[in-house]
Tab-separated table of C-alpha atoms in Angstrom:
chain	number	residue	atom	x	y	z
A	3	UNK	CA	-14.367	2.027	-9.101
A	4	UNK	CA	-11.866	0.075	-11.175
A	5	UNK	CA	-13.257	-2.911	-13.055
A	6	UNK	CA	-11.922	-6.297	-11.949
A	7	UNK	CA	-12.586	-8.809	-14.729
A	8	UNK	CA	-11.374	-12.375	-14.948
A	9	UNK	CA	-7.647	-12.835	-15.518
A	10	UNK	CA	-8.366	-14.343	-18.953
A	11	UNK	CA	-10.433	-11.377	-20.113
A	12	UNK	CA	-10.347	-10.206	-23.717
A	13	UNK	CA	-10.548	-6.711	-25.120
A	14	UNK	CA	-13.653	-5.396	-26.847
A	15	UNK	CA	-11.877	-5.911	-30.162
A	16	UNK	CA	-11.684	-9.635	-29.399
A	17	UNK	CA	-7.930	-9.734	-28.949
A	18	UNK	CA	-6.395	-11.738	-26.135
A	19	UNK	CA	-5.651	-9.231	-23.363
A	20	UNK	CA	-1.895	-9.882	-23.405
A	21	UNK	CA	0.406	-7.733	-25.470
A	22	UNK	CA	4.027	-6.677	-25.477
A	23	UNK	CA	5.396	-3.159	-25.182
A	24	UNK	CA	9.104	-2.712	-25.692
A	25	UNK	CA	10.831	-0.836	-22.871
A	26	UNK	CA	11.862	1.879	-25.330
A	27	UNK	CA	8.162	2.529	-26.029
A	28	UNK	CA	7.030	2.821	-22.400
A	29	UNK	CA	7.151	6.614	-22.657
A	30	UNK	CA	4.197	6.441	-25.039
A	31	UNK	CA	2.061	5.215	-22.120
A	32	UNK	CA	3.132	8.173	-20.002
A	33	UNK	CA	2.391	10.578	-22.841
A	34	UNK	CA	-1.040	9.070	-23.461
A	35	UNK	CA	-1.986	9.329	-19.795
A	36	UNK	CA	-0.893	12.944	-19.568
A	37	UNK	CA	-2.799	13.789	-22.753
A	38	UNK	CA	-5.932	12.446	-21.077
A	39	UNK	CA	-5.438	14.783	-18.141
A	40	UNK	CA	-3.895	12.416	-15.602
A	41	UNK	CA	-1.288	13.464	-13.085
A	42	UNK	CA	1.323	10.698	-12.959
A	43	UNK	CA	2.573	9.184	-9.726
A	44	UNK	CA	5.068	6.386	-9.556
A	45	UNK	CA	8.327	5.093	-8.109
A	46	UNK	CA	11.346	7.359	-8.147
A	47	UNK	CA	14.576	7.691	-6.193
A	48	UNK	CA	14.595	10.379	-3.523
A	49	UNK	CA	16.666	10.783	-0.357
A	50	UNK	CA	18.143	7.313	-0.474
A	51	UNK	CA	14.933	5.366	-1.037
A	52	UNK	CA	12.507	4.397	-3.778
A	53	UNK	CA	9.366	6.373	-3.021
A	54	UNK	CA	6.053	7.138	-4.740
A	55	UNK	CA	5.943	10.710	-5.961
A	56	UNK	CA	4.866	12.904	-8.854
A	57	UNK	CA	6.640	11.853	-12.034
A	58	UNK	CA	6.514	13.117	-15.609
A	59	UNK	CA	8.260	10.570	-17.795
A	60	UNK	CA	9.784	7.109	-17.870
A	61	UNK	CA	13.130	8.765	-17.170
A	62	UNK	CA	11.941	9.456	-13.606
A	63	UNK	CA	11.641	5.733	-12.828
A	64	UNK	CA	14.378	4.041	-10.733
A	65	UNK	CA	16.201	2.477	-13.679
A	66	UNK	CA	18.991	0.169	-12.553
A	67	UNK	CA	18.179	0.451	-8.847
A	68	UNK	CA	17.121	-2.191	-6.373
A	69	UNK	CA	17.203	-2.422	-2.587
A	70	UNK	CA	18.529	-4.537	0.251
A	71	UNK	CA	16.146	-5.018	3.148
A	72	UNK	CA	16.267	-6.739	6.513
A	73	UNK	CA	14.505	-6.134	9.838
A	74	UNK	CA	15.228	-2.484	10.640
A	75	UNK	CA	17.409	-2.089	7.538
A	76	UNK	CA	16.985	-0.530	4.074
A	77	UNK	CA	19.638	0.412	1.512
A	78	UNK	CA	19.569	1.210	-2.190
A	79	UNK	CA	22.029	-0.676	-4.379
A	80	UNK	CA	22.824	-0.559	-8.070
A	81	UNK	CA	21.824	-3.373	-10.419
A	82	UNK	CA	23.846	-4.484	-13.401
A	83	UNK	CA	20.964	-3.872	-15.802
A	84	UNK	CA	18.372	-1.203	-16.594
A	85	UNK	CA	15.362	-2.784	-14.850
A	86	UNK	CA	12.755	-0.186	-13.959
A	87	UNK	CA	10.647	-2.033	-11.368
A	88	UNK	CA	12.974	-4.576	-9.746
A	89	UNK	CA	12.853	-3.572	-6.067
A	90	UNK	CA	10.879	-4.325	-2.918
A	91	UNK	CA	8.241	-2.257	-1.143
A	92	UNK	CA	9.649	1.085	-0.011
A	93	UNK	CA	8.577	3.433	2.795
A	94	UNK	CA	5.649	4.838	0.826
A	95	UNK	CA	2.372	3.202	-0.069
A	96	UNK	CA	-0.487	4.551	-2.171
A	97	UNK	CA	-2.314	5.284	1.062
A	98	UNK	CA	-0.541	8.636	1.265
A	99	UNK	CA	-2.403	9.747	-1.892
A	100	UNK	CA	-5.789	8.147	-1.240
A	101	UNK	CA	-5.878	8.658	2.536
A	102	UNK	CA	-3.385	11.524	3.075
A	103	UNK	CA	-1.593	12.113	6.386
A	104	UNK	CA	-3.420	15.432	6.871
A	105	UNK	CA	-6.841	16.466	5.563
A	106	UNK	CA	-8.763	19.643	6.324
A	107	UNK	CA	-12.372	18.760	7.159
A	108	UNK	CA	-13.768	22.169	7.999
A	109	UNK	CA	-12.704	25.812	7.707
A	110	UNK	CA	-14.587	28.877	8.861
A	111	UNK	CA	-13.803	32.549	9.438
A	112	UNK	CA	-15.580	35.780	10.256
A	113	UNK	CA	-16.464	38.119	7.422
A	114	UNK	CA	-16.321	41.912	7.485
A	115	UNK	CA	-19.614	41.973	9.427
A	116	UNK	CA	-18.294	39.650	12.099
A	117	UNK	CA	-20.471	36.763	10.946
A	118	UNK	CA	-19.001	33.264	10.933
A	119	UNK	CA	-18.996	31.803	7.421
A	120	UNK	CA	-17.849	28.457	6.153
A	121	UNK	CA	-15.045	28.530	3.618
A	122	UNK	CA	-15.097	25.799	0.993
A	123	UNK	CA	-11.430	25.536	0.061
A	124	UNK	CA	-11.379	21.790	-0.597
A	125	UNK	CA	-9.036	21.102	-3.520
A	126	UNK	CA	-10.765	20.157	-6.755
A	127	UNK	CA	-10.629	16.446	-7.603
A	128	UNK	CA	-7.584	15.482	-9.654
A	129	UNK	CA	-7.311	12.598	-12.094
A	130	UNK	CA	-4.336	10.509	-11.066
A	131	UNK	CA	-2.566	7.624	-12.737
A	132	UNK	CA	-0.679	5.316	-10.396
A	133	UNK	CA	2.299	3.723	-12.128
A	134	UNK	CA	3.948	0.597	-10.725
A	135	UNK	CA	1.338	-0.588	-8.202
A	136	UNK	CA	2.366	-3.960	-6.740
A	137	UNK	CA	-0.139	-6.731	-6.105
A	138	UNK	CA	0.231	-6.355	-2.329
A	139	UNK	CA	-0.601	-2.660	-2.627
A	140	UNK	CA	-3.561	-3.424	-4.880
A	141	UNK	CA	-4.824	-5.688	-2.103
A	142	UNK	CA	-4.223	-2.882	0.395
A	143	UNK	CA	-6.238	-0.451	-1.717
A	144	UNK	CA	-9.004	-3.042	-1.767
A	145	UNK	CA	-8.879	-3.240	2.027
A	146	UNK	CA	-9.144	0.527	2.376
A	147	UNK	CA	-11.997	0.546	-0.135
A	148	UNK	CA	-13.887	-1.726	2.274
A	149	UNK	CA	-13.057	0.545	5.198
A	150	UNK	CA	-13.951	3.860	3.603
A	151	UNK	CA	-16.496	2.919	0.935
A	152	UNK	CA	-17.936	-0.462	1.877
A	153	UNK	CA	-20.020	0.374	4.921
A	154	UNK	CA	-23.100	2.524	5.491
A	155	UNK	CA	-20.918	5.603	6.053
A	156	UNK	CA	-18.810	6.582	3.064
A	157	UNK	CA	-15.783	8.825	3.558
A	158	UNK	CA	-16.258	11.623	0.995
A	159	UNK	CA	-12.578	12.618	1.108
A	160	UNK	CA	-11.427	9.106	0.237
A	161	UNK	CA	-14.180	8.660	-2.348
A	162	UNK	CA	-13.144	11.822	-4.196
A	163	UNK	CA	-9.510	10.686	-4.324
A	164	UNK	CA	-10.336	7.107	-5.278
A	165	UNK	CA	-12.656	7.822	-8.193
A	166	UNK	CA	-11.130	8.260	-11.596
A	167	UNK	CA	-7.769	6.635	-10.808
A	168	UNK	CA	-5.990	4.851	-13.629
A	169	UNK	CA	-3.925	2.022	-12.184
A	170	UNK	CA	-0.909	0.523	-13.922
A	171	UNK	CA	0.065	-2.522	-11.875
A	172	UNK	CA	3.459	-4.212	-12.022
A	173	UNK	CA	3.915	-7.900	-11.288
A	174	UNK	CA	6.908	-8.387	-9.046
A	175	UNK	CA	10.247	-9.329	-10.560
A	176	UNK	CA	12.029	-8.912	-7.223
A	177	UNK	CA	11.016	-10.006	-3.749
A	178	UNK	CA	12.450	-8.106	-0.823
A	179	UNK	CA	13.857	-10.071	2.090
A	180	UNK	CA	10.920	-8.969	4.249
A	181	UNK	CA	8.145	-9.716	1.738
A	182	UNK	CA	5.649	-12.476	2.556
A	183	UNK	CA	2.824	-11.754	0.109
A	184	UNK	CA	2.669	-15.417	-0.961
A	185	UNK	CA	1.582	-16.386	2.571
A	186	UNK	CA	-1.136	-13.737	2.547
A	187	UNK	CA	-2.383	-14.635	-0.942
A	188	UNK	CA	-1.753	-11.111	-2.206
A	189	UNK	CA	1.109	-11.613	-4.652
A	190	UNK	CA	3.455	-11.576	-6.366
A	191	UNK	CA	1.062	-11.468	-9.356
A	192	UNK	CA	-1.888	-9.097	-9.696
A	193	UNK	CA	-5.111	-10.613	-11.014
A	194	UNK	CA	-7.566	-7.748	-10.604
A	195	UNK	CA	-7.987	-4.158	-9.487
A	196	UNK	CA	-5.950	-2.610	-12.309
A	197	UNK	CA	-6.473	-1.051	-15.723
A	198	UNK	CA	-3.172	-2.281	-17.125
A	199	UNK	CA	-0.728	-4.764	-15.631
A	200	UNK	CA	2.925	-5.002	-16.659
A	201	UNK	CA	5.417	-7.814	-16.227
A	202	UNK	CA	8.969	-6.640	-16.843
A	203	UNK	CA	11.206	-9.094	-18.693
A	204	UNK	CA	14.921	-8.762	-19.388
A	205	UNK	CA	16.117	-11.762	-21.377
A	206	UNK	CA	18.197	-12.583	-24.447
A	207	UNK	CA	19.264	-8.990	-24.882
A	208	UNK	CA	15.683	-7.709	-24.832
A	209	UNK	CA	13.877	-5.474	-22.352
A	210	UNK	CA	10.110	-5.578	-22.708
A	211	UNK	CA	6.824	-5.637	-20.812
A	212	UNK	CA	4.058	-8.193	-21.156
A	213	UNK	CA	0.840	-6.227	-20.724
A	214	UNK	CA	-2.512	-7.450	-19.468
A	215	UNK	CA	-5.674	-5.358	-19.659
A	216	UNK	CA	-7.998	-5.271	-16.672
A	217	UNK	CA	-10.666	-2.790	-17.716
A	218	UNK	CA	-12.218	-1.161	-20.762
A	219	UNK	CA	-10.201	1.965	-20.001
A	220	UNK	CA	-7.045	-0.130	-19.996
A	221	UNK	CA	-7.937	-1.841	-23.278
A	222	UNK	CA	-8.626	1.529	-24.881
A	223	UNK	CA	-5.318	2.883	-23.621
A	224	UNK	CA	-3.357	-0.116	-24.896
A	225	UNK	CA	-4.966	0.141	-28.332
A	226	UNK	CA	-3.339	3.531	-28.839
A	227	UNK	CA	0.161	2.415	-27.850
A	228	UNK	CA	2.889	0.742	-29.913
A	229	UNK	CA	2.501	-2.955	-29.110
A	230	UNK	CA	2.158	-6.418	-30.549
A	231	UNK	CA	0.313	-9.507	-29.407
A	232	UNK	CA	2.423	-11.558	-27.015
A	233	UNK	CA	3.664	-14.844	-28.410
A	234	UNK	CA	4.121	-18.065	-26.416
A	235	UNK	CA	7.779	-17.401	-25.666
A	236	UNK	CA	7.092	-13.910	-24.378
A	237	UNK	CA	4.211	-15.110	-22.193
A	238	UNK	CA	6.373	-17.894	-20.785
A	239	UNK	CA	9.116	-15.372	-20.062
A	240	UNK	CA	6.688	-13.267	-18.034
A	241	UNK	CA	5.306	-16.278	-16.176
A	242	UNK	CA	8.843	-17.393	-15.340
A	243	UNK	CA	9.642	-13.983	-13.819
A	244	UNK	CA	6.691	-14.123	-11.426
A	245	UNK	CA	7.134	-17.826	-10.629
A	246	UNK	CA	10.752	-17.269	-9.618
A	247	UNK	CA	9.749	-14.485	-7.247
A	248	UNK	CA	7.135	-16.683	-5.557
A	249	UNK	CA	9.561	-19.616	-5.307
A	250	UNK	CA	12.399	-17.545	-3.842
A	251	UNK	CA	10.304	-15.735	-1.243
A	252	UNK	CA	11.827	-16.943	1.999
A	253	UNK	CA	9.711	-15.211	4.645
A	254	UNK	CA	6.434	-16.908	5.510
A	255	UNK	CA	3.497	-16.509	7.874
A	256	UNK	CA	1.396	-19.534	8.802
A	257	UNK	CA	-2.139	-18.151	8.906
A	258	UNK	CA	-4.062	-21.333	9.770
A	259	UNK	CA	-5.582	-20.843	13.214
A	260	UNK	CA	-3.678	-17.592	13.710
A	261	UNK	CA	-6.663	-15.297	14.172
A	262	UNK	CA	-8.190	-17.548	16.818
A	263	UNK	CA	-4.890	-17.840	18.694
A	264	UNK	CA	-4.289	-14.084	18.753
A	265	UNK	CA	-7.711	-13.447	20.230
A	266	UNK	CA	-6.709	-15.702	23.138
A	267	UNK	CA	-3.360	-13.985	23.688
A	268	UNK	CA	-4.533	-11.427	26.249
A	269	UNK	CA	-2.268	-12.832	28.950
A	270	UNK	CA	0.349	-14.352	26.664
A	271	UNK	CA	3.857	-13.844	28.144
A	272	UNK	CA	5.257	-13.574	24.624
A	273	UNK	CA	3.481	-10.240	24.116
A	274	UNK	CA	5.294	-8.887	27.156
A	275	UNK	CA	8.624	-10.046	25.736
A	276	UNK	CA	7.899	-8.287	22.420
A	277	UNK	CA	6.825	-5.121	24.232
A	278	UNK	CA	10.198	-4.901	25.974
A	279	UNK	CA	11.733	-4.230	22.549
A	280	UNK	CA	8.912	-2.170	21.051
A	281	UNK	CA	9.476	1.605	21.181
A	282	UNK	CA	5.763	2.315	20.483
A	283	UNK	CA	7.003	4.797	17.869
A	284	UNK	CA	4.201	3.965	15.435
A	285	UNK	CA	6.518	3.532	12.440
A	286	UNK	CA	4.823	0.255	11.547
A	287	UNK	CA	1.412	1.904	11.305
A	288	UNK	CA	2.729	4.888	9.356
A	289	UNK	CA	4.273	2.742	6.599
A	290	UNK	CA	1.496	0.135	6.631
A	291	UNK	CA	-0.641	0.409	3.465
A	292	UNK	CA	-3.850	-0.604	5.269
A	293	UNK	CA	-3.740	1.134	8.669
A	294	UNK	CA	-6.376	3.852	8.665
A	295	UNK	CA	-6.623	5.242	12.215
A	296	UNK	CA	-6.876	9.013	12.568
A	297	UNK	CA	-7.460	11.733	15.117
A	298	UNK	CA	-8.958	15.196	14.743
A	299	UNK	CA	-7.472	18.542	15.767
A	300	UNK	CA	-9.348	21.826	16.064
A	301	UNK	CA	-7.143	24.830	15.286
A	302	UNK	CA	-8.097	28.449	16.042
A	303	UNK	CA	-6.345	31.669	15.132
A	304	UNK	CA	-5.002	33.807	17.949
A	305	UNK	CA	-7.410	36.582	17.001
A	306	UNK	CA	-10.350	34.208	17.283
A	307	UNK	CA	-11.592	35.056	13.794
A	308	UNK	CA	-10.742	31.792	12.068
A	309	UNK	CA	-11.049	28.100	12.868
A	310	UNK	CA	-10.403	24.817	11.123
A	311	UNK	CA	-10.751	21.137	11.829
A	312	UNK	CA	-7.982	18.862	10.588
A	313	UNK	CA	-7.874	15.084	10.409
A	314	UNK	CA	-4.435	13.498	10.655
A	315	UNK	CA	-3.018	10.024	10.871
A	316	UNK	CA	-2.796	8.533	14.335
A	317	UNK	CA	-1.620	5.192	15.620
A	318	UNK	CA	-2.813	2.632	18.135
A	319	UNK	CA	0.748	2.824	19.512
A	320	UNK	CA	0.311	6.382	20.810
A	321	UNK	CA	-0.785	6.701	24.416
A	322	UNK	CA	-3.494	9.212	23.596
A	323	UNK	CA	-5.138	7.097	20.916
A	324	UNK	CA	-7.074	5.015	23.455
A	325	UNK	CA	-7.854	7.988	25.708
A	326	UNK	CA	-11.369	8.193	27.061
A	327	UNK	CA	-12.719	10.160	30.011
A	328	UNK	CA	-10.446	9.369	32.908
A	329	UNK	CA	-7.379	8.205	30.984
A	330	UNK	CA	-6.044	5.859	28.327
A	331	UNK	CA	-7.347	2.306	28.068
A	332	UNK	CA	-4.039	0.869	26.849
A	333	UNK	CA	-1.353	2.291	29.091
A	334	UNK	CA	1.385	-0.322	28.655
A	335	UNK	CA	3.427	-0.951	25.484
A	336	UNK	CA	2.403	-4.588	25.816
A	337	UNK	CA	-1.302	-3.786	25.535
A	338	UNK	CA	-0.725	-1.509	22.549
A	339	UNK	CA	1.400	-4.000	20.638
A	340	UNK	CA	-1.081	-6.771	21.375
A	341	UNK	CA	-3.910	-4.553	20.102
A	342	UNK	CA	-2.081	-3.848	16.845
A	343	UNK	CA	-1.073	-7.466	16.207
A	344	UNK	CA	-4.468	-8.875	17.150
A	345	UNK	CA	-6.366	-6.369	15.046
A	346	UNK	CA	-4.090	-6.702	12.027
A	347	UNK	CA	-4.158	-10.503	11.891
A	348	UNK	CA	-7.269	-11.383	13.853
A	349	UNK	CA	-10.200	-9.099	14.604
A	350	UNK	CA	-9.882	-7.317	11.253
A	351	UNK	CA	-11.749	-10.358	9.932
A	352	UNK	CA	-14.684	-9.575	12.192
A	353	UNK	CA	-14.920	-6.103	10.696
A	354	UNK	CA	-13.982	-6.510	7.041
A	355	UNK	CA	-13.734	-10.222	6.231
A	356	UNK	CA	-10.027	-10.133	5.430
A	357	UNK	CA	-6.631	-9.676	7.018
A	358	UNK	CA	-5.370	-6.183	7.698
A	359	UNK	CA	-1.948	-7.352	6.495
A	360	UNK	CA	-0.988	-7.812	2.836
A	361	UNK	CA	2.521	-9.183	3.381
A	362	UNK	CA	4.439	-6.185	2.042
A	363	UNK	CA	6.978	-6.340	4.907
A	364	UNK	CA	7.190	-2.571	5.381
A	365	UNK	CA	6.546	-2.791	9.113
A	366	UNK	CA	9.559	-5.106	9.454
A	367	UNK	CA	11.921	-2.968	7.408
A	368	UNK	CA	11.034	0.343	9.013
A	369	UNK	CA	10.835	-0.831	12.628
A	370	UNK	CA	13.828	0.833	14.373
A	371	UNK	CA	14.480	-2.303	16.441
A	372	UNK	CA	13.659	-4.799	13.699
A	373	UNK	CA	10.581	-6.477	15.167
A	374	UNK	CA	9.350	-9.043	12.625
A	375	UNK	CA	5.564	-9.488	12.529
A	376	UNK	CA	5.878	-12.964	10.972
A	377	UNK	CA	8.188	-14.222	13.705
A	378	UNK	CA	6.278	-12.618	16.565
A	379	UNK	CA	2.868	-13.798	15.347
A	380	UNK	CA	4.235	-17.334	15.058
A	381	UNK	CA	5.739	-17.144	18.563
A	382	UNK	CA	2.509	-15.888	20.088
A	383	UNK	CA	0.514	-18.602	18.294
A	384	UNK	CA	2.903	-21.289	19.548
A	385	UNK	CA	2.771	-19.901	23.090
A	386	UNK	CA	-1.052	-19.801	23.126
A	387	UNK	CA	-1.283	-23.355	21.815
A	388	UNK	CA	1.202	-24.500	24.482
A	389	UNK	CA	-0.811	-22.749	27.202
A	390	UNK	CA	-4.006	-24.457	26.028
A	391	UNK	CA	-2.411	-27.913	26.089
A	392	UNK	CA	-0.774	-27.307	29.466
A	393	UNK	CA	2.740	-27.544	28.028
A	394	UNK	CA	3.684	-24.332	29.844
C-alpha cells in the first residue's frame, strides 16, 4: 500500500518535501521510473480524447491540449501554451488497470489422458507507475481499496494489481465544466495516497512543477532527479493555481442530508421523471472510477475439452444484473436509476463509510442524454423534503 503521510511531511534527509522540477527535466522522472522496472501509464491523446494508456516518455503527454465538457458533450481543443496536464477527467479512470473490464478467474482443459487439469495462465504481476493521477481519482482508488481490500474477503486479482504501484499525482490546474470535486471534498488538491505530487505552473515565461513527496519511495525518487528546493514565490505560484481551480468550479452538490433523503425516495415522482430520459445504457457506471459491479461468465469449447470462467464489468442498469430465480428485481428504468443514485450517494455510507462519488463528473459528460447527477440528486432531495412537509 502507498504511504499517506501528513501534507507537511519532510524527506529522510530533513529537507522540506517541496521541490521544483523544470518542465524540460520531467523526462528524467520517466527515465528513472523505467530504469526501476516500472511500466508507465499516463494521459495521452487517442481517438479524440485524453485517455490513460501505456506511455514511454514525456513526449506522449497531451501537451497543449485541453477539453470542453458539458452534459453529454466532450471535445478536445488546443491551448495557447504547452501545458501538459491542463484538462478535465476523460473517459478513462485508473479502474481499468486496477479492476480491469475482463479478468479470467479459472481455466482448465483436458490433457492427453483425458484428465481435467487446471491451467495457471494468470499474467505475472507488473510494476506500474501511474502518471498524472488527479485527486478525485486518488479518492476513487481509496474507495476501491476499501471494497476489494478492506473487508474480510480480499480480492487477489485487485491486490496483485494494486501492490507495487508508484503514483505520481497532479494537482488540478483546470476544472472541467462537469467537475464538482470541491463539493465532495476530493479535490482539486491531493493530500495523500501518492508517492510524488506535481503542481504545474506556467508563469512569467517559465514552465515548472512544484513537487511534493508523499512516501519514502517518492523522496528517494526525487533525490535522484534534477531539482531545487522551492522558494516562497514558487510555492505561492503553485498554491494560486489550485486555489483558482477551486474558486472557479461552478458545479456543486449539496451533500447535507442527501443520503437520508435518497433513502426515502422510493416513491419519489422525480425518479420517474429522470427515468423517462435515462436509456439504462450503463455508460455512467462504465466511466465511473468507483463502480465495481461484475458478473461471471462460464465459457466452454465446442469440443468440450476446455473451460474457463471470466469476470467482467456489469452494471446495475442492465436488466439481468438484478436477476434472481423467477426474474429481475428491478424491472423498470426508474427502479434501476433510483438504485444507482441511492447507492452512490446514500447507502454506500452504510457499506464503506464514504460516498461512492468523487465528483469527477464523468457520468455527466458521457451520459448520451446529458443527465446531471448533481441536478437530479438536488431535485430528488427537494422533492422528498416537500413530500415530508406536505408541500406536495
